[in-house]
Amino acid sequence: MSTRRPQRVHIREVGPRDGFQNEPEQIATEDKVRLINALGRAGLHRIEVASFVRPDVIPQLSDGVEVLSSVDVPDDVALMVLIPNSKGLDNALKVRDKFHEAAIFVSASETHNKKNVNRTIDETMADLDGVAKRITSEGIRCAAVIATSFGCPYEGRVDLERVLSLAERFAEAGASEVGFGDTTGMANPGYVSEFFSAALERLPGVEVTAHFHNTRGQGLANALAALEAGCSSFESSFGELGGCPVPPGSTGNIATEDLVSMFHEMGVETGVSLPGVIDAAREAQTVLGRKLTSHSIVAGPVEWASARS
Amino acid sequence: MSTRRPQRVHIREVGPRDGFQNEPEQIATEDKVRLINALGRAGLHRIEVASFVRPDVIPQLSDGVEVLSSVDVPDDVALMVLIPNSKGLDNALKVRDKFHEAAIFVSASETHNKKNVNRTIDETMADLDGVAKRITSEGIRCAAVIATSFGCPYEGRVDLERVLSLAERFAEAGASEVGFGDTTGMANPGYVSEFFSAALERLPGVEVTAHFHNTRGQGLANALAALEAGCSSFESSFGELGGCPVPPGSTGNIATEDLVSMFHEMGVETGVSLPGVIDAAREAQTVLGRKLTSHSIVAGPVEWASARS
């Protein structure tokens, strides 16, 4: 199984954007900042922290500029912001020096894209083409995200060729990285293996990122399949926060601490302190006032179990 | 990844023994019987239903004979009982016609075995050698289980050679099947891949079974790694019940419905009706009066999501 397994991977923490956005109540800015600082200190060198969407649409993230201005993370941490369209980029560029990476996104499924951003895929791509070029011309690293890459609740399986064509178009527009999102948890390890083998071959020079959900408990199995296919870039969320649960009540994103635990146990380096992430997730439990669903938050790292002898 | 992947697997449901045993309150016999019947109708053709341990030690399973006498499952369902020692076998043989498979067990870790059955591994094996021979001479299929095969909370990593030697000794004594248990959730996919490649090579003619826990969320990733190494026999528990959580509060066994969902999505046949298992797990939630932790119990099969268009 291990011929293409990378020995080191990058993990982007998406909880402060993807997670906090999906909370029913807005989290206080100072709590957000404290949690992001803890994640940065835990060695997560890529953190998605804000979104330049309309504050009336997503009030949970309306304090994005304040968060960006207040966080205090190590110098090697790249802060990412989500840019939905040209207007969002205009606003983001007003605080150009506060972040390092910008993410743009489209859904591979026409129906899902229409419901998500009220435009066709063609309309979205026409806008994002210019957005990507402006981002890169500003010297900002551009990462594109393709939602519903592994399946859509409205359309079922999404054609691989269609997904890879969108990825190539993003790369041509200047994206250094393309992330493939399992937005509603429909990926399975068999397809993931095929998918990433094809994506890595088709996108030379582009960082290929896997973003899985744990909807049916197989999130880490999908991450394993991507890893074994050669993928070395992953996104996850501390405490298993966020990920727009479909159907309601189910879990979304895979938990950063569970992903890190699996990789470390396998001998795959992440640069992340597992106890540090677990501490941040436990702090998030306190802030949110409820038990979060990650496993390692309860079980702790496997080393701790061995040390109890 | 898929060169050695089996197209069809066997799944043994262990919830009615391993799960019910770990419930703080004894479940009513009629509830147990109703749930076992539902599991049998769902296509689970191997079910562990009773344990011939001392009723004062494990009162939760003291109604084993009554359960065995009352269940009504399809003819192709093999009912398994757990036999801890010679005395347990004596008692089991009084209802010889009520079950089809008998499981015997030892821990690969000396410390864990001592704490579990208060005997050394050598003492346990000396007794089980005779037990296995009596089981097979009665025409009953004998399955041996080796606990802490992938690590022990007291001793850390357990030597692979020691585990495989125990397995060979069981096979010589007549076991048709040897199960390797990740008793406290310390397996990782890299080691699992090596482990099952070695076990399958070393145990020709013996059914090699994987029993994983989801302690740190990677239970299905471990199952995937075993599958890709050629393993075609698995144990799991509906509703994610049981599995003797270590540390306290963490989850134990992988959930049958999550395992079945992953395999079916990959095109691996199980013979199991996923909606049937989910219904049984939801019924268990009602019986136990609490929310269970499997994912598919909330999310449902992936086909349902696709059908909502």
XYZ file of C-alpha atoms in Angstrom:
618
model
C 0.000 0.000 0.000
C 2.821 2.361 0.777
C 4.657 2.952 -2.490
C 3.325 6.475 -3.016
C 2.754 7.386 0.639
C 4.332 10.779 1.444
C 6.463 10.929 4.594
C 5.350 14.457 5.386
C 2.040 16.240 4.854
C 0.614 19.741 5.193
C -2.564 20.238 7.191
C -4.686 23.361 6.898
C -6.880 24.081 9.898
C -10.291 25.308 8.692
C -12.181 25.399 11.995
C -11.933 29.165 12.561
C -13.731 29.779 9.236
C -15.630 26.639 8.229
C -16.329 25.654 11.837
C -17.206 28.990 13.396
C -19.390 29.863 10.382
C -21.629 26.892 11.108
C -22.178 27.697 14.779
C -25.713 28.847 15.565
C -24.425 31.712 17.735
C -21.670 34.144 16.891
C -18.476 33.469 18.858
C -16.902 36.487 20.595
C -13.965 37.937 18.651
C -11.616 37.558 21.607
C -12.502 33.850 21.898
C -11.855 33.355 18.180
C -8.486 35.100 18.458
C -7.451 33.058 21.496
C -8.358 29.779 19.741
C -6.574 30.754 16.515
C -3.468 31.723 18.484
C -3.535 28.325 20.218
C -3.845 26.549 16.857
C -0.912 28.516 15.465
C 1.214 27.693 18.485
C 0.266 24.011 18.043
C 2.194 24.017 14.777
C -0.689 24.361 12.332
C 1.108 26.483 9.765
C -1.931 27.016 7.568
C -5.110 28.374 9.133
C -8.255 29.595 7.404
C -9.448 32.445 9.612
C -11.912 34.700 7.791
C -14.341 35.008 4.906
C -15.115 38.124 2.888
C -18.751 37.281 2.376
C -21.577 39.710 3.100
C -21.936 40.105 6.877
C -25.737 40.056 6.608
C -25.514 36.622 4.955
C -23.000 35.103 7.400
C -23.011 37.255 10.550
C -20.902 34.635 12.358
C -17.889 35.852 10.365
C -18.653 39.573 10.294
C -15.675 40.337 12.540
C -13.166 38.959 10.024
C -11.063 42.123 9.734
C -10.891 42.445 13.511
C -9.853 38.808 13.839
C -7.165 39.222 11.176
C -5.866 42.342 12.937
C -5.777 40.751 16.381
C -4.330 37.280 15.921
C -0.788 36.689 17.093
C 0.666 33.550 15.523
C 4.223 32.408 14.722
C 5.791 33.874 11.571
C 5.597 30.602 9.672
C 1.789 30.466 9.922
C -0.016 31.355 6.680
C -3.426 32.890 7.340
C -6.055 32.219 4.678
C -9.189 34.148 3.818
C -12.122 32.955 1.732
C -13.039 35.152 -1.241
C -16.481 34.466 -2.757
C -16.298 36.981 -5.658
C -14.796 40.233 -6.988
C -16.555 42.322 -4.381
C -15.152 40.108 -1.599
C -11.669 40.546 -3.038
C -12.079 44.343 -3.072
C -12.830 44.236 0.649
C -10.033 41.781 1.427
C -7.444 43.906 -0.354
C -8.189 46.761 2.060
C -6.348 44.645 4.653
C -3.891 43.183 2.174
C -1.048 42.840 4.697
C -3.076 40.827 7.197
C -3.242 37.496 5.343
C -1.125 35.271 3.116
C -3.425 32.983 1.168
C -6.787 33.524 -0.499
C -9.255 30.748 -1.338
C -11.827 30.900 -4.117
C -14.451 28.243 -4.717
C -16.983 26.681 -7.058
C -19.115 23.545 -6.896
C -18.545 20.805 -9.437
C -22.271 20.147 -9.359
C -24.422 22.681 -11.226
C -27.330 22.307 -8.819
C -25.175 22.678 -5.727
C -23.381 25.733 -7.152
C -26.686 27.386 -7.995
C -28.013 26.779 -4.479
C -24.754 27.881 -2.857
C -23.933 31.091 -4.762
C -26.994 31.574 -6.986
C -24.987 31.465 -10.203
C -24.195 28.840 -12.820
C -20.774 27.215 -12.809
C -19.902 29.148 -15.995
C -20.886 32.460 -14.426
C -18.884 31.643 -11.292
C -15.821 30.588 -13.244
C -15.933 33.690 -15.454
C -15.792 35.875 -12.333
C -13.229 33.731 -10.489
C -10.894 33.691 -13.459
C -10.359 37.422 -12.960
C -10.354 37.110 -9.179
C -7.591 34.487 -9.282
C -5.492 36.678 -11.562
C -5.910 39.709 -9.289
C -5.013 37.627 -6.216
C -1.796 36.348 -7.733
C -0.891 39.763 -9.199
C -1.053 41.082 -5.624
C 1.530 38.466 -4.638
C -0.977 36.508 -2.615
C -1.009 32.715 -2.852
C -4.244 31.578 -4.499
C -5.920 28.284 -3.564
C -9.019 27.134 -5.424
C -11.567 24.815 -3.856
C -13.932 22.579 -5.813
C -16.931 21.622 -3.682
C -18.948 18.407 -4.197
C -15.943 16.885 -6.016
C -16.867 13.352 -4.937
C -20.628 13.565 -5.181
C -23.572 15.879 -4.746
C -26.743 15.305 -2.739
C -28.775 16.595 -5.684
C -26.924 15.099 -8.648
C -25.216 12.011 -7.177
C -21.778 11.095 -8.527
C -20.029 14.027 -10.233
C -18.032 13.268 -13.376
C -14.287 13.110 -12.633
C -13.418 14.746 -15.941
C -15.612 17.725 -15.161
C -13.918 18.180 -11.773
C -10.427 17.937 -13.223
C -11.253 20.383 -16.022
C -12.347 22.947 -13.452
C -9.110 22.305 -11.553
C -7.023 22.857 -14.684
C -8.869 26.079 -15.410
C -8.100 27.333 -11.881
C -4.448 26.386 -12.328
C -4.296 28.326 -15.602
C -5.775 31.349 -13.840
C -2.947 31.217 -11.299
C -4.069 28.962 -8.457
C -1.033 27.314 -6.784
C -3.285 24.843 -5.025
C -6.558 23.107 -5.811
C -8.565 21.557 -2.990
C -11.185 18.888 -3.620
C -14.046 19.025 -1.156
C -16.270 16.150 -0.113
C -18.870 18.720 0.825
C -21.622 16.366 1.927
C -19.605 13.262 2.814
C -20.170 11.123 -0.265
C -16.591 10.030 -0.966
C -15.459 6.449 -0.408
C -11.877 5.149 -0.209
C -12.029 3.227 -3.480
C -13.082 6.263 -5.484
C -10.760 8.560 -3.515
C -7.816 6.381 -4.494
C -8.704 6.602 -8.204
C -9.540 10.283 -7.910
C -6.256 11.432 -6.366
C -4.159 9.224 -8.606
C -5.795 10.978 -11.572
C -5.695 14.467 -10.040
C -2.004 14.270 -9.112
C -1.164 13.116 -12.620
C -3.276 15.789 -14.309
C -2.122 18.733 -12.175
C 1.688 18.772 -12.194
C 3.133 21.704 -10.253
C -0.169 22.316 -8.475
C -0.619 21.437 -4.810
C -3.503 18.959 -4.633
C -5.454 19.128 -1.375
C -7.987 16.714 0.102
C -10.903 17.952 2.188
C -13.061 15.164 3.621
C -16.093 14.950 5.853
C -16.822 12.261 8.417
C -20.522 11.983 7.610
C -20.615 8.179 7.669
C -17.526 7.651 9.831
C -15.155 7.005 6.942
C -13.465 10.434 6.838
C -10.091 9.132 8.007
C -10.355 6.106 5.715
C -10.757 8.549 2.831
C -7.765 10.546 4.070
C -5.765 7.303 4.205
C -6.760 6.433 0.638
C -5.715 9.905 -0.565
C -2.413 9.642 1.325
C -1.655 6.237 -0.175
C -2.388 7.676 -3.635
C 0.305 10.297 -3.009
C -1.682 13.250 -1.673
C 0.301 15.295 0.854
C -2.050 18.192 1.604
C -5.155 17.967 3.774
C -7.750 20.189 5.380
C -9.478 19.444 8.673
C -11.187 21.162 11.564
C -10.240 21.048 15.249
C -12.921 19.533 17.462
C -14.627 18.192 14.279
C -16.327 21.604 14.019
C -18.323 22.720 11.029
C -18.632 21.293 7.567
C -22.284 22.146 6.932
C -23.808 18.847 8.089
C -25.934 17.030 5.502
C -28.314 15.546 6.516
C -28.999 17.718 9.577
C -27.518 16.316 12.780
C -24.697 14.470 11.069
C -21.043 15.438 11.451
C -19.120 17.463 8.882
C -15.362 17.985 8.657
C -12.877 15.398 9.828
C -11.253 16.370 13.129
C -7.726 17.775 12.949
C -6.675 15.952 16.111
C -7.919 12.585 14.785
C -6.176 13.140 11.429
C -2.929 14.179 13.131
C -3.131 11.198 15.491
C -3.522 8.752 12.608
C -0.688 10.277 10.588
C 1.689 10.392 13.563
C 0.890 6.796 14.515
C 1.735 5.839 10.913
C 5.020 7.731 11.083
C 3.828 10.467 8.709
C 5.059 13.884 9.840
C 2.708 16.835 10.140
C 4.741 19.347 12.147
C 1.737 19.624 14.452
C 1.708 19.128 18.227
C -1.148 16.685 18.869
C -1.512 17.641 22.550
C -1.579 21.280 21.415
C -4.490 20.696 19.022
C -6.359 18.638 21.610
C -5.944 21.473 24.113
C -7.343 23.945 21.557
C -10.295 21.644 20.828
C -11.028 21.281 24.548
C -10.887 25.057 24.876
C -13.391 25.277 21.985
C -15.676 22.916 23.925
C -15.575 25.354 26.823
C -16.230 28.369 24.605
C -19.137 26.663 22.809
C -20.528 25.060 25.969
C -21.054 21.640 24.452
C -19.227 18.363 23.947
C -17.514 18.190 20.559
C -17.443 14.990 18.524
C -13.786 14.286 17.779
C -12.432 11.034 19.203
C -8.951 12.131 20.297
C -10.440 14.921 22.377
C -11.631 12.115 24.688
C -9.034 9.388 24.134
C -5.912 11.549 23.926
C -2.838 10.546 21.904
C -2.022 6.837 21.799
C 1.268 7.544 23.598
C -0.665 8.570 26.697
C -2.340 5.165 26.816
C 1.028 3.408 26.610
C 2.445 5.615 29.355
C -0.143 4.501 31.908
C 1.652 1.225 32.629
C -4.164 0.061 -3.623
C -6.619 -2.552 -4.823
C -4.520 -5.502 -5.954
C -5.363 -7.709 -2.965
C -8.747 -6.167 -2.118
C -11.410 -8.909 -1.721
C -14.698 -8.346 -3.541
C -16.720 -9.938 -0.785
C -16.247 -9.959 2.987
C -17.810 -11.626 6.030
C -18.916 -9.463 8.935
C -19.569 -10.876 12.386
C -21.908 -8.801 14.531
C -20.577 -8.747 18.121
C -22.954 -6.190 19.661
C -25.237 -8.704 21.418
C -22.250 -10.069 23.383
C -19.460 -7.477 23.379
C -21.886 -4.561 23.328
C -24.544 -5.719 25.785
C -21.828 -6.917 28.198
C -20.506 -3.381 28.521
C -23.866 -1.761 29.288
C -24.152 -0.541 32.867
C -27.655 -2.047 33.222
C -28.770 -5.501 32.180
C -30.928 -5.463 29.052
C -34.186 -7.428 29.217
C -33.934 -10.830 27.545
C -36.885 -10.079 25.258
C -35.188 -6.883 24.064
C -31.968 -8.772 23.357
C -33.849 -11.422 21.409
C -35.767 -8.850 19.360
C -32.537 -7.015 18.462
C -30.680 -10.231 17.560
C -33.596 -11.320 15.371
C -33.483 -7.955 13.594
C -29.733 -8.307 13.009
C -30.202 -11.798 11.597
C -32.934 -10.600 9.255
C -30.607 -7.754 8.159
C -28.309 -10.369 6.618
C -25.676 -10.588 9.331
C -24.923 -14.278 8.993
C -22.534 -14.416 11.927
C -23.682 -13.097 15.296
C -21.990 -13.424 18.676
C -24.876 -13.751 21.114
C -23.738 -15.182 24.462
C -20.822 -15.806 26.773
C -20.346 -18.741 29.134
C -18.610 -16.728 31.806
C -19.617 -16.779 35.448
C -22.937 -14.918 35.859
C -21.706 -13.277 39.067
C -18.779 -11.786 37.124
C -20.792 -10.578 34.119
C -24.463 -10.451 35.161
C -25.325 -8.585 31.928
C -24.963 -11.897 30.060
C -26.416 -14.244 32.678
C -29.446 -14.973 30.469
C -27.300 -16.477 27.684
C -29.053 -19.851 27.554
C -32.460 -18.187 27.468
C -31.296 -15.879 24.661
C -29.920 -18.827 22.679
C -33.180 -20.734 23.152
C -35.388 -17.829 22.132
C -33.766 -16.234 19.080
C -35.383 -16.825 15.736
C -32.969 -16.081 12.895
C -32.668 -17.332 9.302
C -31.066 -20.756 8.831
C -27.889 -19.328 7.342
C -27.068 -17.353 10.498
C -24.272 -18.848 12.607
C -24.681 -18.028 16.294
C -21.444 -17.743 18.261
C -20.805 -18.128 21.984
C -17.739 -17.033 23.918
C -15.977 -19.740 25.957
C -13.488 -18.460 28.563
C -12.240 -21.859 29.800
C -12.992 -25.593 30.281
C -15.748 -24.904 32.789
C -17.433 -22.510 30.359
C -17.302 -25.153 27.656
C -18.913 -27.715 29.994
C -21.830 -25.343 30.465
C -22.068 -24.472 26.788
C -22.208 -28.106 25.734
C -25.398 -28.538 27.798
C -27.089 -26.508 25.033
C -24.924 -27.887 22.235
C -27.632 -27.639 19.573
C -28.323 -23.945 20.176
C -25.157 -22.460 18.622
C -22.776 -23.007 15.705
C -19.481 -21.340 16.532
C -17.454 -21.055 19.739
C -14.840 -18.391 20.414
C -11.885 -18.763 22.765
C -9.492 -15.954 23.620
C -6.144 -14.907 25.035
C -4.301 -11.598 25.214
C -1.016 -11.259 23.366
C 0.174 -9.012 26.190
C 1.125 -10.821 29.408
C 0.001 -7.942 31.620
C -3.358 -7.579 29.867
C -4.002 -11.340 29.990
C -3.219 -11.428 33.699
C -5.582 -8.540 34.404
C -8.296 -9.982 32.155
C -8.381 -13.651 33.201
C -5.924 -13.755 36.131
C -3.661 -16.310 34.472
C -0.413 -16.169 32.510
C -0.538 -16.572 28.734
C 1.043 -20.030 29.113
C -1.575 -21.118 31.629
C -4.348 -19.807 29.400
C -2.981 -21.507 26.296
C -2.503 -24.844 28.100
C -6.203 -24.819 29.011
C -7.425 -23.493 25.654
C -5.485 -26.108 23.731
C -7.765 -28.748 25.221
C -10.830 -26.537 24.922
C -10.229 -25.997 21.208
C -9.837 -29.732 20.627
C -13.065 -30.515 22.508
C -14.945 -27.815 20.567
C -13.884 -29.185 17.200
C -14.442 -32.794 18.251
C -18.056 -31.793 18.980
C -18.325 -30.615 15.366
C -18.517 -26.982 16.424
C -16.550 -24.383 14.468
C -13.801 -22.940 16.672
C -12.644 -19.319 16.345
C -9.747 -18.036 18.437
C -9.368 -14.393 19.338
C -6.073 -12.729 20.258
C -6.679 -9.541 22.237
C -4.254 -6.575 22.271
C -2.764 -7.845 18.987
C -1.814 -4.320 17.887
C -0.754 -2.854 21.198
C -1.439 -2.919 24.904
C -2.100 0.002 27.238
C 0.345 -1.533 29.751
C 3.084 -2.866 27.482
C 2.820 -0.682 24.370
C 3.518 -2.334 20.998
C 3.165 -6.125 21.096
C 5.683 -8.160 19.094
C 4.186 -9.377 15.805
C 6.025 -12.689 16.019
C 4.537 -13.416 19.445
C 1.022 -12.720 18.129
C 1.470 -14.925 15.068
C 2.935 -17.763 17.160
C -0.155 -17.742 19.345
C -2.289 -17.778 16.196
C -0.411 -20.785 14.802
C -0.825 -22.617 18.076
C -4.590 -22.017 17.983
C -4.701 -23.236 14.390
C -2.847 -26.418 15.366
C -5.369 -26.974 18.160
C -8.183 -26.861 15.617
C -9.269 -23.231 15.275
C -10.694 -22.575 11.792
C -10.479 -18.853 12.354
C -8.184 -16.502 14.254
C -9.351 -12.991 15.052
C -6.924 -10.208 15.905
C -8.377 -7.693 18.334
C -7.355 -4.062 18.676
C -8.684 -4.206 22.225
C -7.842 -0.666 23.292
C -7.682 1.084 19.925
C -3.935 1.260 19.367
C -3.725 0.021 15.779
C -2.829 2.354 12.916
C -3.305 1.737 9.186
C 0.409 1.455 8.396
C 0.976 -1.286 10.948
C -2.345 -2.956 10.120
C -1.262 -3.274 6.500
C 2.008 -4.978 7.487
C 0.279 -7.072 10.120
C -2.401 -8.588 7.891
C -0.007 -9.167 5.010
C 2.115 -11.220 7.421
C -0.825 -12.950 9.128
C -2.441 -14.019 5.847
C 0.859 -15.446 4.642
C 1.585 -17.256 7.888
C -1.887 -18.770 8.379
C -2.851 -20.558 5.150
C -6.211 -22.295 5.402
C -7.178 -20.275 8.484
C -9.773 -17.519 8.288
C -8.045 -14.331 9.433
C -10.401 -11.842 11.081
C -9.902 -8.162 11.928
C -11.493 -6.625 14.986
C -10.885 -2.875 15.315
C -11.912 -0.160 17.710
C -12.665 3.459 16.841
C -10.935 4.947 19.875
C -9.193 7.741 17.947
C -11.569 7.830 14.971
C -9.410 5.675 12.704
C -11.321 2.387 13.071
C -12.574 2.374 9.480
C -9.160 3.457 8.192
C -7.733 0.378 9.909
C -10.461 -1.769 8.370
C -9.593 -0.303 4.964
C -5.908 -1.101 5.467
C -6.747 -4.697 6.443
C -9.075 -5.037 3.434
C -6.422 -3.746 1.047
C -3.957 -6.252 2.538
C -6.381 -9.049 1.597
C -8.379 -9.519 4.813
C -11.957 -10.588 4.104
C -13.356 -11.169 7.593
C -14.313 -8.448 10.055
C -16.044 -7.996 13.377
C -18.059 -4.931 14.349
C -20.884 -3.850 16.607
C -24.197 -2.278 15.620
C -24.698 1.208 17.043
C -20.957 1.288 17.887
C -21.875 -0.505 21.135
C -19.333 -1.974 23.503
C -15.658 -2.612 23.140
C -14.596 -1.877 26.703
C -13.682 1.803 26.241
C -10.103 2.739 27.182
C -9.690 5.419 28.395
C -13.121 5.787 30.021
C -15.564 7.798 27.919
C -13.962 6.915 24.604
C -15.666 4.735 21.998
C -14.885 1.051 21.497
C -15.872 -1.178 18.591
C -16.317 0.141 15.074
C -19.981 0.434 14.097
C -21.364 -2.296 11.850
C -23.481 0.198 9.886
C -20.482 2.467 9.225
C -18.333 -0.491 8.142
C -21.072 -1.842 5.869
C -21.652 1.622 4.408
C -17.974 2.033 3.549
C -17.684 -1.422 2.000
C -20.860 -1.041 -0.056
C -19.813 2.401 -1.302
C -16.520 0.798 -2.426
C -18.374 -1.977 -4.218
C -17.313 -4.642 -1.693
C -20.163 -7.063 -0.991
C -21.186 -7.922 2.570
C -24.568 -9.604 2.094
C -25.896 -7.196 4.712
C -28.856 -4.847 4.360
C -27.556 -1.439 5.479
C -31.036 -0.024 6.178
C -31.736 -3.197 8.173
C -28.696 -2.686 10.434
C -29.478 1.016 10.845
C -33.024 0.106 11.905
C -31.637 -2.358 14.476
C -29.198 0.270 15.808
C -32.014 2.824 16.097
C -34.062 0.226 17.974
C -31.091 -0.296 20.317
C -31.064 3.459 20.937
C -34.685 3.195 22.040
C -34.021 0.176 24.252
C -30.984 1.805 25.890
C -32.577 5.224 26.142
C -29.569 7.121 24.852
C -28.096 8.372 21.588
C -25.562 5.924 20.151
C -22.368 7.113 18.469
C -22.335 5.534 15.021
C -22.391 7.967 12.114
C -24.695 6.165 9.691
C -27.385 5.964 12.362
C -27.748 9.723 11.808
C -26.677 10.178 8.193
C -28.282 7.067 6.686
C -26.873 5.308 3.612
C -25.277 7.534 0.987
C -27.961 6.476 -1.511
C -30.566 8.267 0.570
C -28.669 11.504 0.198
C -28.520 11.063 -3.565
C -32.227 10.306 -3.683
C -33.233 13.630 -2.147
C -32.787 15.486 -5.428
